[in-house]
PDB file of C-alpha atoms and ligand atoms in Angstrom:
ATOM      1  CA  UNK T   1      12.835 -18.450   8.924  1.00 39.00           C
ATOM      2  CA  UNK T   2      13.803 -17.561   5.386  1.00 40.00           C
ATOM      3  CA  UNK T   3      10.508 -16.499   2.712  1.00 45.00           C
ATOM      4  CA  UNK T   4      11.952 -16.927  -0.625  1.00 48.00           C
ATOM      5  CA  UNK T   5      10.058 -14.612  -3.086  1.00 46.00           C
ATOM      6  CA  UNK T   6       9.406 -17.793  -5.155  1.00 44.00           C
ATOM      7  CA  UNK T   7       7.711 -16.328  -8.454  1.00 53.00           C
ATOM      8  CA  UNK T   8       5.524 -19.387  -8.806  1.00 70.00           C
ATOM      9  CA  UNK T   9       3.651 -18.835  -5.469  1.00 86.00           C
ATOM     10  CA  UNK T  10       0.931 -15.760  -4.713  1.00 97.00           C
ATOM     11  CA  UNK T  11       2.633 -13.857  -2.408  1.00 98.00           C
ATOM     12  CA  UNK T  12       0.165 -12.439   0.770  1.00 98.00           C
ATOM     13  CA  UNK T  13       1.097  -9.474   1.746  1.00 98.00           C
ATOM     14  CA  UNK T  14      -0.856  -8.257   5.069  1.00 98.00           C
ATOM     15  CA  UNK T  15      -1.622  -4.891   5.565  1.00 98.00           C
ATOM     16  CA  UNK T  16      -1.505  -4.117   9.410  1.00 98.00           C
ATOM     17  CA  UNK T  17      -2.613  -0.357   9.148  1.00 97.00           C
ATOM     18  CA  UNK T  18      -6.102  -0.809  10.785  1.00 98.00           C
ATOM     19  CA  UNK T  19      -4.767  -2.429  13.615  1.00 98.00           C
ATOM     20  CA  UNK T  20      -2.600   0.890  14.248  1.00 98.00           C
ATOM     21  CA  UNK T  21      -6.075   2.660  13.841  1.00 97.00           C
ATOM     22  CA  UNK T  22      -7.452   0.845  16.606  1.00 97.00           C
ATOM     23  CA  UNK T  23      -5.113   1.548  18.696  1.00 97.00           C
ATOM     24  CA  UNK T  24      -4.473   5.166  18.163  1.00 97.00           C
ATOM     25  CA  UNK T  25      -8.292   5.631  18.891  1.00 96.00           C
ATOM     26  CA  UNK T  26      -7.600   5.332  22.074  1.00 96.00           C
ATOM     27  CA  UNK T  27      -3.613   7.076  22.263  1.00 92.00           C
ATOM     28  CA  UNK T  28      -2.324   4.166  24.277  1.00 94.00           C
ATOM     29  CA  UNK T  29       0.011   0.919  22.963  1.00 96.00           C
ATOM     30  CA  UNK T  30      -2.745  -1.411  22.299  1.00 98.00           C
ATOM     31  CA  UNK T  31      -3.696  -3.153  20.002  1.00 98.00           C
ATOM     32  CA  UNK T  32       0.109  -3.304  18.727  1.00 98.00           C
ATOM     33  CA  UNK T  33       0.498  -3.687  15.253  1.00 98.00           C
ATOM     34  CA  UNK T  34       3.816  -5.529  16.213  1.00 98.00           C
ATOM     35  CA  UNK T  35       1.853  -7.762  17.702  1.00 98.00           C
ATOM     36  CA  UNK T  36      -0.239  -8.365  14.360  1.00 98.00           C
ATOM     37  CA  UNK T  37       2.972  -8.888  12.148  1.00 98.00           C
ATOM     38  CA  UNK T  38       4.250 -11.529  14.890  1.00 98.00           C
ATOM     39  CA  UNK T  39       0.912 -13.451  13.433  1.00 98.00           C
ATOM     40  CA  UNK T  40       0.986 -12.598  10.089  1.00 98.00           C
ATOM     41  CA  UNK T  41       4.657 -14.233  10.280  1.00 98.00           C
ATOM     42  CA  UNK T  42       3.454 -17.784  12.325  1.00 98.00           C
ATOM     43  CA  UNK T  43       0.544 -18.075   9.996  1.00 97.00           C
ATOM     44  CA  UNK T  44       2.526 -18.275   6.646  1.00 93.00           C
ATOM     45  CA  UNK T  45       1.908 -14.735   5.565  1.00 97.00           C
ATOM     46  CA  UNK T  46       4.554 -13.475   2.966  1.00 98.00           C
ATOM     47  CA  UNK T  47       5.168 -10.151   3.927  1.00 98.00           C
ATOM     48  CA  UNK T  48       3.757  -7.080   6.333  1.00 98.00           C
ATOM     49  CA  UNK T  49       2.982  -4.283   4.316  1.00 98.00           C
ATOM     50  CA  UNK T  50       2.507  -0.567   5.950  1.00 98.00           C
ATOM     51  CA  UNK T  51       1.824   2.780   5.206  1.00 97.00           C
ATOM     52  CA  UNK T  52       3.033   5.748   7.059  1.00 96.00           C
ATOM     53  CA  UNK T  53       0.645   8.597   5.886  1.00 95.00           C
ATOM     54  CA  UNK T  54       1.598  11.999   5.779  1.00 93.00           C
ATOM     55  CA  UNK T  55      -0.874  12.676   8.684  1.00 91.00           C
ATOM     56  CA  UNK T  56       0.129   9.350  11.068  1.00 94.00           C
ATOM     57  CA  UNK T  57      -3.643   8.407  10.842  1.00 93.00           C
ATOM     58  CA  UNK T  58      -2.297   4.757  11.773  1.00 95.00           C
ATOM     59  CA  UNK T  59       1.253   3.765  11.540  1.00 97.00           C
ATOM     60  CA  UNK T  60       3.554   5.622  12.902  1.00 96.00           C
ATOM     61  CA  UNK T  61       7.339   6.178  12.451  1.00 96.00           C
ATOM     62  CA  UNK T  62       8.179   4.277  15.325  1.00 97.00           C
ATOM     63  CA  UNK T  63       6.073   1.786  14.335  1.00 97.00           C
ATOM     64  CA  UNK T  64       8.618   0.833  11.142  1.00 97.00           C
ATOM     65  CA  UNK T  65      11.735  -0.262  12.996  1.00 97.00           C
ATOM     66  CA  UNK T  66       9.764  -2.547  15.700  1.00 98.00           C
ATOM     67  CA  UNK T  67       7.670  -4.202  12.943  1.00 98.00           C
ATOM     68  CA  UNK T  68      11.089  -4.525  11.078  1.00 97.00           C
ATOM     69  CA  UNK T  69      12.981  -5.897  13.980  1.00 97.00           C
ATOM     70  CA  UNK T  70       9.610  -8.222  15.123  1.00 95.00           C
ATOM     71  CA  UNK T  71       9.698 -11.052  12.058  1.00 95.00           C
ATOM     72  CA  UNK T  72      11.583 -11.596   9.396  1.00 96.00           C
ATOM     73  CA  UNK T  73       8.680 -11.067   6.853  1.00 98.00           C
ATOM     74  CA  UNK T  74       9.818  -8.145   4.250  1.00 98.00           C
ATOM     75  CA  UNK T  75       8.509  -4.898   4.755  1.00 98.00           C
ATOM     76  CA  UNK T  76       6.790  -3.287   2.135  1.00 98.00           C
ATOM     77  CA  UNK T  77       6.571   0.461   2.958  1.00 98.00           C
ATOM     78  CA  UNK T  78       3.410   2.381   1.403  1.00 97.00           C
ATOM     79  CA  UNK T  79       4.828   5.921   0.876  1.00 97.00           C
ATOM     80  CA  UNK T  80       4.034   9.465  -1.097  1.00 96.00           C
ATOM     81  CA  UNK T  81       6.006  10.792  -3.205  1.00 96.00           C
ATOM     82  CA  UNK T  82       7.614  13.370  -0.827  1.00 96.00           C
ATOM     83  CA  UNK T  83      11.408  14.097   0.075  1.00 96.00           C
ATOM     84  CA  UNK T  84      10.128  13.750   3.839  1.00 97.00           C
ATOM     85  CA  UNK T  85       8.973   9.977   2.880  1.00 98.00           C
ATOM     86  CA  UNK T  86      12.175   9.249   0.869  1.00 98.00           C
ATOM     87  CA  UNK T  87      14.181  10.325   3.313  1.00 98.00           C
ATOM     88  CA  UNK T  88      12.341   7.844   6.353  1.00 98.00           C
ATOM     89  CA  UNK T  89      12.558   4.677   3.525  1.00 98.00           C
ATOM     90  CA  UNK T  90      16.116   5.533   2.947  1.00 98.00           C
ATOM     91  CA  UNK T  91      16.731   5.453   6.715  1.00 98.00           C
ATOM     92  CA  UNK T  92      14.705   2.304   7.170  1.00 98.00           C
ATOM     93  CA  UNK T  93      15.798   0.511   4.092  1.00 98.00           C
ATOM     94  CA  UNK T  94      12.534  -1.794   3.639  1.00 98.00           C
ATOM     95  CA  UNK T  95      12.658  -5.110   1.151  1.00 98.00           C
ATOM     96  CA  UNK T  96      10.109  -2.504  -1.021  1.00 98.00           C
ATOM     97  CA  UNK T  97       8.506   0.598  -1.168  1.00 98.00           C
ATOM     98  CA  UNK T  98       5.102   1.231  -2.759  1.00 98.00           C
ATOM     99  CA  UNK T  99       4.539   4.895  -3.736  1.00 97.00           C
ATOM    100  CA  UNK T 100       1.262   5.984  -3.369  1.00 96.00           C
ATOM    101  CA  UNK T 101      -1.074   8.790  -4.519  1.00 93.00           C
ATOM    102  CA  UNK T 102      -1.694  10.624  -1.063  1.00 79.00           C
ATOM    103  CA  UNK T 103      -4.523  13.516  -0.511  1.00 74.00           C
ATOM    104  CA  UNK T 104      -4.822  14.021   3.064  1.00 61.00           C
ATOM    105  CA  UNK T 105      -8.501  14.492   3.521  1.00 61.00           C
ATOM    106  CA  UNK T 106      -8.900  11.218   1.553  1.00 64.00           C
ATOM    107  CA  UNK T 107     -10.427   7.673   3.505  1.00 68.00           C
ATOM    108  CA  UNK T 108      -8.189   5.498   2.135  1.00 67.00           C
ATOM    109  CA  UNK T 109      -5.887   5.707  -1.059  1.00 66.00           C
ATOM    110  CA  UNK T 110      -8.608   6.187  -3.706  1.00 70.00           C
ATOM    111  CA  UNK T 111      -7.249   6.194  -7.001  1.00 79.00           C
ATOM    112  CA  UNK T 112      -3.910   5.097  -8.770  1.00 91.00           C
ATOM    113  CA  UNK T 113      -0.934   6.946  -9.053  1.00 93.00           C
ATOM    114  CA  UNK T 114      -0.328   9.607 -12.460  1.00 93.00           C
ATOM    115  CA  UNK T 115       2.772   7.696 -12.837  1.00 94.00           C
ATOM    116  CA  UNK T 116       2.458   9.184 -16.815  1.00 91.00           C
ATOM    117  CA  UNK T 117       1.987  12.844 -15.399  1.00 92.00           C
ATOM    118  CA  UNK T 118       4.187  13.368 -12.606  1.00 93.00           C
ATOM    119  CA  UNK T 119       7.247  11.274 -14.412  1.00 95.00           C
ATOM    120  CA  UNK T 120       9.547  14.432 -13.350  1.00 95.00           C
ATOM    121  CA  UNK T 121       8.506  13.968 -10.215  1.00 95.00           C
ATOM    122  CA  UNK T 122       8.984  10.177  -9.338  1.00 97.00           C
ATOM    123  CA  UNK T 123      11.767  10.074 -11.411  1.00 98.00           C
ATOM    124  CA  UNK T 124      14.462  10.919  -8.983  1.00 98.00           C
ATOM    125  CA  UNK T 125      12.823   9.415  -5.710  1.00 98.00           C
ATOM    126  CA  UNK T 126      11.971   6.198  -7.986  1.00 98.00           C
ATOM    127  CA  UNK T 127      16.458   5.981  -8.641  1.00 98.00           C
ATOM    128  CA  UNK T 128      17.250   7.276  -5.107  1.00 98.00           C
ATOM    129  CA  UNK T 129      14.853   3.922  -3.458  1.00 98.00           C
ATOM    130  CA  UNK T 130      16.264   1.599  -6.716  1.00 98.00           C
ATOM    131  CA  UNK T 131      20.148   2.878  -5.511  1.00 98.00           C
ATOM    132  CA  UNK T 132      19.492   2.123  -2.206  1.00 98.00           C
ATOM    133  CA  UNK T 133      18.434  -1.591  -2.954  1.00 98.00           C
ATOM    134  CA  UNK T 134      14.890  -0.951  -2.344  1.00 98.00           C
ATOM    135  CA  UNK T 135      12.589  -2.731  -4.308  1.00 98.00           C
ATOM    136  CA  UNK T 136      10.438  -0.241  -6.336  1.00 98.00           C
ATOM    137  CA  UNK T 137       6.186  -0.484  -6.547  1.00 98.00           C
ATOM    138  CA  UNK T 138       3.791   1.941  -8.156  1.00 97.00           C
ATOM    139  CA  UNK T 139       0.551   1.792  -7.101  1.00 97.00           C
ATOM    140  CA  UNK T 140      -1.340   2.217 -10.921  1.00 96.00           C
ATOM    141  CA  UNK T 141      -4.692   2.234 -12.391  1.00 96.00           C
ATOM    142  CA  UNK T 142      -5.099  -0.825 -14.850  1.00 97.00           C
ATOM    143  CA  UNK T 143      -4.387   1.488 -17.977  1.00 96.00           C
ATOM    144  CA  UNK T 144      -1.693   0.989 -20.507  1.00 97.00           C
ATOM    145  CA  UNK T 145      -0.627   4.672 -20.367  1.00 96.00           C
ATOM    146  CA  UNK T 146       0.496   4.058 -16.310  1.00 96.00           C
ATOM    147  CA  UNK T 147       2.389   0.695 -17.119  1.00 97.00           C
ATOM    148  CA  UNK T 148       4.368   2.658 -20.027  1.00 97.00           C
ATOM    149  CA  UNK T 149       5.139   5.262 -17.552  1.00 97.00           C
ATOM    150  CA  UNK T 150       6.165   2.536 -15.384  1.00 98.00           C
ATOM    151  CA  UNK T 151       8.340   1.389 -17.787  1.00 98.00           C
ATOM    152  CA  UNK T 152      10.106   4.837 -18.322  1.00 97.00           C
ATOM    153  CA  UNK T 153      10.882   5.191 -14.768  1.00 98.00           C
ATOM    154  CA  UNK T 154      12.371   1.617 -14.297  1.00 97.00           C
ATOM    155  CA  UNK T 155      10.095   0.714 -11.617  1.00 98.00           C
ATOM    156  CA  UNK T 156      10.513  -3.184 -11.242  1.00 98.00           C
ATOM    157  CA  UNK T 157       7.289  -3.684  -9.446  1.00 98.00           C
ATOM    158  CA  UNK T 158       3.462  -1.889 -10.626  1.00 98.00           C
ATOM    159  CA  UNK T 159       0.816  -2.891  -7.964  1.00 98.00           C
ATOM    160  CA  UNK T 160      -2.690  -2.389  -9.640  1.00 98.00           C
ATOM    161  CA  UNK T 161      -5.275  -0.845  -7.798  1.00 97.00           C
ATOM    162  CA  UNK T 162      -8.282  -3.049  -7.210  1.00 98.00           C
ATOM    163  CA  UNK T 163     -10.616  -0.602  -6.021  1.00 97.00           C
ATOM    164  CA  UNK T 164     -13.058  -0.440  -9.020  1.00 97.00           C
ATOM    165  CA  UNK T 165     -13.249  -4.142  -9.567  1.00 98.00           C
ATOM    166  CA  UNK T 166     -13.869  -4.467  -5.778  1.00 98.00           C
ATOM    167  CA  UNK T 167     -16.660  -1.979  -5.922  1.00 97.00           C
ATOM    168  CA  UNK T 168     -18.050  -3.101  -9.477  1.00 98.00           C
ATOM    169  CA  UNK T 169     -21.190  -5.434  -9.935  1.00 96.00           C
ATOM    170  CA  UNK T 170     -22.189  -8.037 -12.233  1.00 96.00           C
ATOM    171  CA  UNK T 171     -20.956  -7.106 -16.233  1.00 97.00           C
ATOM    172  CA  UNK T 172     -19.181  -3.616 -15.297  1.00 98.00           C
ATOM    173  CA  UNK T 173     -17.143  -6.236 -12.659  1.00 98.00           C
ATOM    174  CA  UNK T 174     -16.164  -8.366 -15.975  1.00 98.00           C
ATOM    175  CA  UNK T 175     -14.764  -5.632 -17.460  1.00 98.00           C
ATOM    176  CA  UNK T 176     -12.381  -4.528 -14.803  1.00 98.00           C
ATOM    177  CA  UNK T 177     -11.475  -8.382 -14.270  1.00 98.00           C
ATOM    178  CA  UNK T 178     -10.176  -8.061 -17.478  1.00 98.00           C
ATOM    179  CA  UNK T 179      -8.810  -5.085 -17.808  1.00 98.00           C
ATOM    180  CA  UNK T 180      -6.488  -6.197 -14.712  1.00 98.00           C
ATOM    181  CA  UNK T 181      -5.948  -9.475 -16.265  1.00 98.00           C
ATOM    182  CA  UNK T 182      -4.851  -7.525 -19.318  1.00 98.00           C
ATOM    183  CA  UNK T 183      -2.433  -5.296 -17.380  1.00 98.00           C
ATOM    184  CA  UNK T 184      -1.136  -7.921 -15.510  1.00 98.00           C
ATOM    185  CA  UNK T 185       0.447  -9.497 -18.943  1.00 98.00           C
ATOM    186  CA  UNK T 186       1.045  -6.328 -20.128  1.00 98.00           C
ATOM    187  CA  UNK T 187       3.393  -5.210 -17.189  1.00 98.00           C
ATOM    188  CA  UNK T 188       4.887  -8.971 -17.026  1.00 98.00           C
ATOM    189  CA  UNK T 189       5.672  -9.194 -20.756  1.00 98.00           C
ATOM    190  CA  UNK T 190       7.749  -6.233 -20.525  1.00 98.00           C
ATOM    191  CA  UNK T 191       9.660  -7.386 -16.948  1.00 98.00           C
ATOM    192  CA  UNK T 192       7.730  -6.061 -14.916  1.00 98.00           C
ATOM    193  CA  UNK T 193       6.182  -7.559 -11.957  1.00 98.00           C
ATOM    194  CA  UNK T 194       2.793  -7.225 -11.374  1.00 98.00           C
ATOM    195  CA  UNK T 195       1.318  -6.911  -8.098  1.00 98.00           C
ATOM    196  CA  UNK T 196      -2.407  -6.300  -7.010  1.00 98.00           C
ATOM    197  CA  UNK T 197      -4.732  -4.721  -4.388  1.00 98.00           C
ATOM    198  CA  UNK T 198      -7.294  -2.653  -2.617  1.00 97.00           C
ATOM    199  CA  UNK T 199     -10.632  -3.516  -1.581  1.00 98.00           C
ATOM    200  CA  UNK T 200     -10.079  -7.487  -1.811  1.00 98.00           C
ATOM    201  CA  UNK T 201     -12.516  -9.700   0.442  1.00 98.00           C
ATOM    202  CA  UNK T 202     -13.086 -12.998   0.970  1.00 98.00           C
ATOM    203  CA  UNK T 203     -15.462 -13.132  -2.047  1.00 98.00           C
ATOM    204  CA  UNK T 204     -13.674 -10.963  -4.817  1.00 98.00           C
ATOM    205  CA  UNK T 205     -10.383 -12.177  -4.475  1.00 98.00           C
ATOM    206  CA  UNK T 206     -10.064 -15.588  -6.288  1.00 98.00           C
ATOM    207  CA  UNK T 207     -10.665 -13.611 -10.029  1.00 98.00           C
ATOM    208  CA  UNK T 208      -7.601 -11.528  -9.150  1.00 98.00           C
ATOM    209  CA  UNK T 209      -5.706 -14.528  -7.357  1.00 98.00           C
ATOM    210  CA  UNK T 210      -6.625 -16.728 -10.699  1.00 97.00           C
ATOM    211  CA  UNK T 211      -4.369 -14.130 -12.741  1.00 97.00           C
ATOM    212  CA  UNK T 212      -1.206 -16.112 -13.412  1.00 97.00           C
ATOM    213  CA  UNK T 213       1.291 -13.476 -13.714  1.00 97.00           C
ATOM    214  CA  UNK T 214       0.072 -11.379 -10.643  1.00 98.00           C
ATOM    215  CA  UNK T 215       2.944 -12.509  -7.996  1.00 98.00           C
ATOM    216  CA  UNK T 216       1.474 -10.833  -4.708  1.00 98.00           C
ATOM    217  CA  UNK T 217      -1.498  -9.563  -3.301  1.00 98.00           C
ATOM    218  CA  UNK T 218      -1.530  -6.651  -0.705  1.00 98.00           C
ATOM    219  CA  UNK T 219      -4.745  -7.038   1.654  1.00 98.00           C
ATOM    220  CA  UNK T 220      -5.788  -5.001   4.834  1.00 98.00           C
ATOM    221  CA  UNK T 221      -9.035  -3.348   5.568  1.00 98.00           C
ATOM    222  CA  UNK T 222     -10.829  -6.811   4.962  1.00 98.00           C
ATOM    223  CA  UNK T 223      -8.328  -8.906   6.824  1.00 98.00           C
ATOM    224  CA  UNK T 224      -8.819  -7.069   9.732  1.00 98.00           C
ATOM    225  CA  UNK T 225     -12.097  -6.730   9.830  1.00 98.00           C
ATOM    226  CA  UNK T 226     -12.464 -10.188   9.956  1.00 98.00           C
ATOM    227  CA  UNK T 227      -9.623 -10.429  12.200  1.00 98.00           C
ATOM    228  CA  UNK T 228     -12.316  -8.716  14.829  1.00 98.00           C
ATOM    229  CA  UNK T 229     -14.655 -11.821  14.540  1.00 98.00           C
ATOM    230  CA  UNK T 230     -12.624 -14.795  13.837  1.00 98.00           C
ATOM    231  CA  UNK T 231      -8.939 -13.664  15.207  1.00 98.00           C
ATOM    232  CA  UNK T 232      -5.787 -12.652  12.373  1.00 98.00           C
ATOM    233  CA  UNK T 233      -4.871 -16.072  12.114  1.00 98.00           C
ATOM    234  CA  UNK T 234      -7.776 -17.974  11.143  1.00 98.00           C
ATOM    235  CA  UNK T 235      -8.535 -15.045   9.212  1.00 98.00           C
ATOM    236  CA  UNK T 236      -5.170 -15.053   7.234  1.00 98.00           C
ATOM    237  CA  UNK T 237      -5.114 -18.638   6.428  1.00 98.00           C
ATOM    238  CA  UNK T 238      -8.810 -18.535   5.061  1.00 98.00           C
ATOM    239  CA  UNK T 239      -7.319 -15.766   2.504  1.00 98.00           C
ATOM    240  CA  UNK T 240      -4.296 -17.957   1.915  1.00 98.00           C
ATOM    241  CA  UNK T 241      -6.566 -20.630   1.335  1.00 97.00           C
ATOM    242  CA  UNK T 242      -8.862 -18.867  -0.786  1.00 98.00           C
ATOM    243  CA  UNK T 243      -5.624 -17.777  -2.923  1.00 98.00           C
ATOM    244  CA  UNK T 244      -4.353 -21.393  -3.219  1.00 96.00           C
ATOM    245  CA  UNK T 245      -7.360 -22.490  -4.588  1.00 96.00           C
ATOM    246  CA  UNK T 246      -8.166 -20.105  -7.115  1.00 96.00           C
ATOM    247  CA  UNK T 247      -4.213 -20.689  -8.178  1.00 92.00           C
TER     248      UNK T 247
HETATM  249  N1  LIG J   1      -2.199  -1.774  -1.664  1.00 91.45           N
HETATM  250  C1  LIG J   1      -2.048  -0.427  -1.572  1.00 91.45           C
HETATM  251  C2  LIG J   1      -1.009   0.234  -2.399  1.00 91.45           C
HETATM  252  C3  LIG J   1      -2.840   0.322  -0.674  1.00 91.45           C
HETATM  253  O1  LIG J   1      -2.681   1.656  -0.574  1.00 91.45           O
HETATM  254  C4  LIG J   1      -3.778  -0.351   0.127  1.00 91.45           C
HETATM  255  C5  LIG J   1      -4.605   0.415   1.106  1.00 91.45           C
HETATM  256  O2  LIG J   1      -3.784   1.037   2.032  1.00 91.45           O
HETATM  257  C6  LIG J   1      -3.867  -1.753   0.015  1.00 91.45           C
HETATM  258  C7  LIG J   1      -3.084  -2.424  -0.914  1.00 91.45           C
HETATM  259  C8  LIG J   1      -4.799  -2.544   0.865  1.00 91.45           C
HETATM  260  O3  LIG J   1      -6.118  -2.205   0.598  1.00 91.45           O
HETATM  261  P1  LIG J   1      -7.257  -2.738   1.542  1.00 91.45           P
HETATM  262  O4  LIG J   1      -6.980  -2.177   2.894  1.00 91.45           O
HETATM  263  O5  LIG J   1      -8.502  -2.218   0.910  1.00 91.45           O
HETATM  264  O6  LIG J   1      -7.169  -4.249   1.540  1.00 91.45           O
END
């Protein structure tokens, strides 16, 4: 089964971290987050995407090659900016690699990446993933300063972070609608892609899906949540759904 990255269709991207949480509550093999990619893949998903934290709070790196081997979905590896995580992506060689703002005692990755003040920093690890063929994402705040930086560093892909328009209400939500929506052409007017996520549900995510130049949204803690009630499946195709309509 071939997914061609067709720029006219919203991409879902499924993250499968929480089901690797589950299942290292309890140190044994199940759930498998193998298993939930096998899903994700027979439900029309577009891609698995995973993040191997510093601390292996849910994936682990074992985890990478079986969900690579598992579907033919492309992997989109959530990574820090560290030599350690450069050198697993270069070994692995996913279809992308999103780097990531990490801070160990953190919940979940809370804010966007400085891609502005740690250019020295990404610089090289951004060229060692682009020489490799792998396809470049930084996770950003909605701000023109992070897209620019973007731009400097040749990253081909910006995903913007969500977060505060998932957690705004009523007019304060309207402005970070359109500050994403503003980012969005911002990024795609000057080549690059823009890609969204973090904190999307069932109810915030047609304003974000409605976006046209957005190509791909990354959703996980919702997803499987929901997953717990209704199974991964039904629950995929009702954000697929939800996505197609709003297109
Ligand atoms: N995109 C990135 C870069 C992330 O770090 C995360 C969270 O790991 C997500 C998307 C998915 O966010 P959520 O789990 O809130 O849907």
């Amino acid at each position: 089964m071939s997914h061609p990255l067709s720029p006219e269709r919203l991409r879902l991207g499924v993250n499968i971290d929480h089901v690797a949480t589950i299942r290292n509550a309890r140190g044994g093999d199940h759930p498998d987050p193998v298993r939930a990619a096998q899903i994700v893949a027979a439900v029309g998903g577009d891609g698995i995407t995973a993040h191997l934290r510093e601390d292996r709070r849910h994936i682990r790196d074992e985890d990478l090659a079986r969900i690579q081997a598992a579907t033919n979905l492309p992997l989109n590896l959530e990574m820090a900016a560290t030599d350690e995580m450069l050198a697993i992506a270069l070994r692995h060689k996913p279809h992308a690699a999103c780097i990531v703002p990490e801070r160990r005692e953190e919940r979940t990755t809370e804010g966007g990446l400085d891609a502005a003040g740690q250019h020295n920093r990404l610089a090289p690890i951004v060229a060692r993933l682009r020489d490799a063929g792998i396809r470049v994402s930084l996770f950003i705040a909605p701000e023109p300063a992070q897209i620019e930086a973007a731009m400097r560093l040749g990253a081909p892909v910006v995903e913007l972070h969500t977060g505060e328009y998932a957690h705004a209400q009523g007019e304060q939500r309207e402005i970070e609608l359109r500050r994403l929506a503003d980012m969005a052409a911002l990024a795609a007017k000057n080549g690059i892609e823009p890609h969204a996520g973090h904190g999307l549900t069932y109810d915030n995510v047609q304003p974000i899906a409605a976006i046209p130049q957005i190509a791909e949204l990354n959703i996980g803690h919702y997803l499987i949540g929901e997953a717990i009630f209704t199974g991964l499946d039904s629950a995929v195709r009702r954000m697929r759904d939800l996505m197609d309509e709003a297109r």
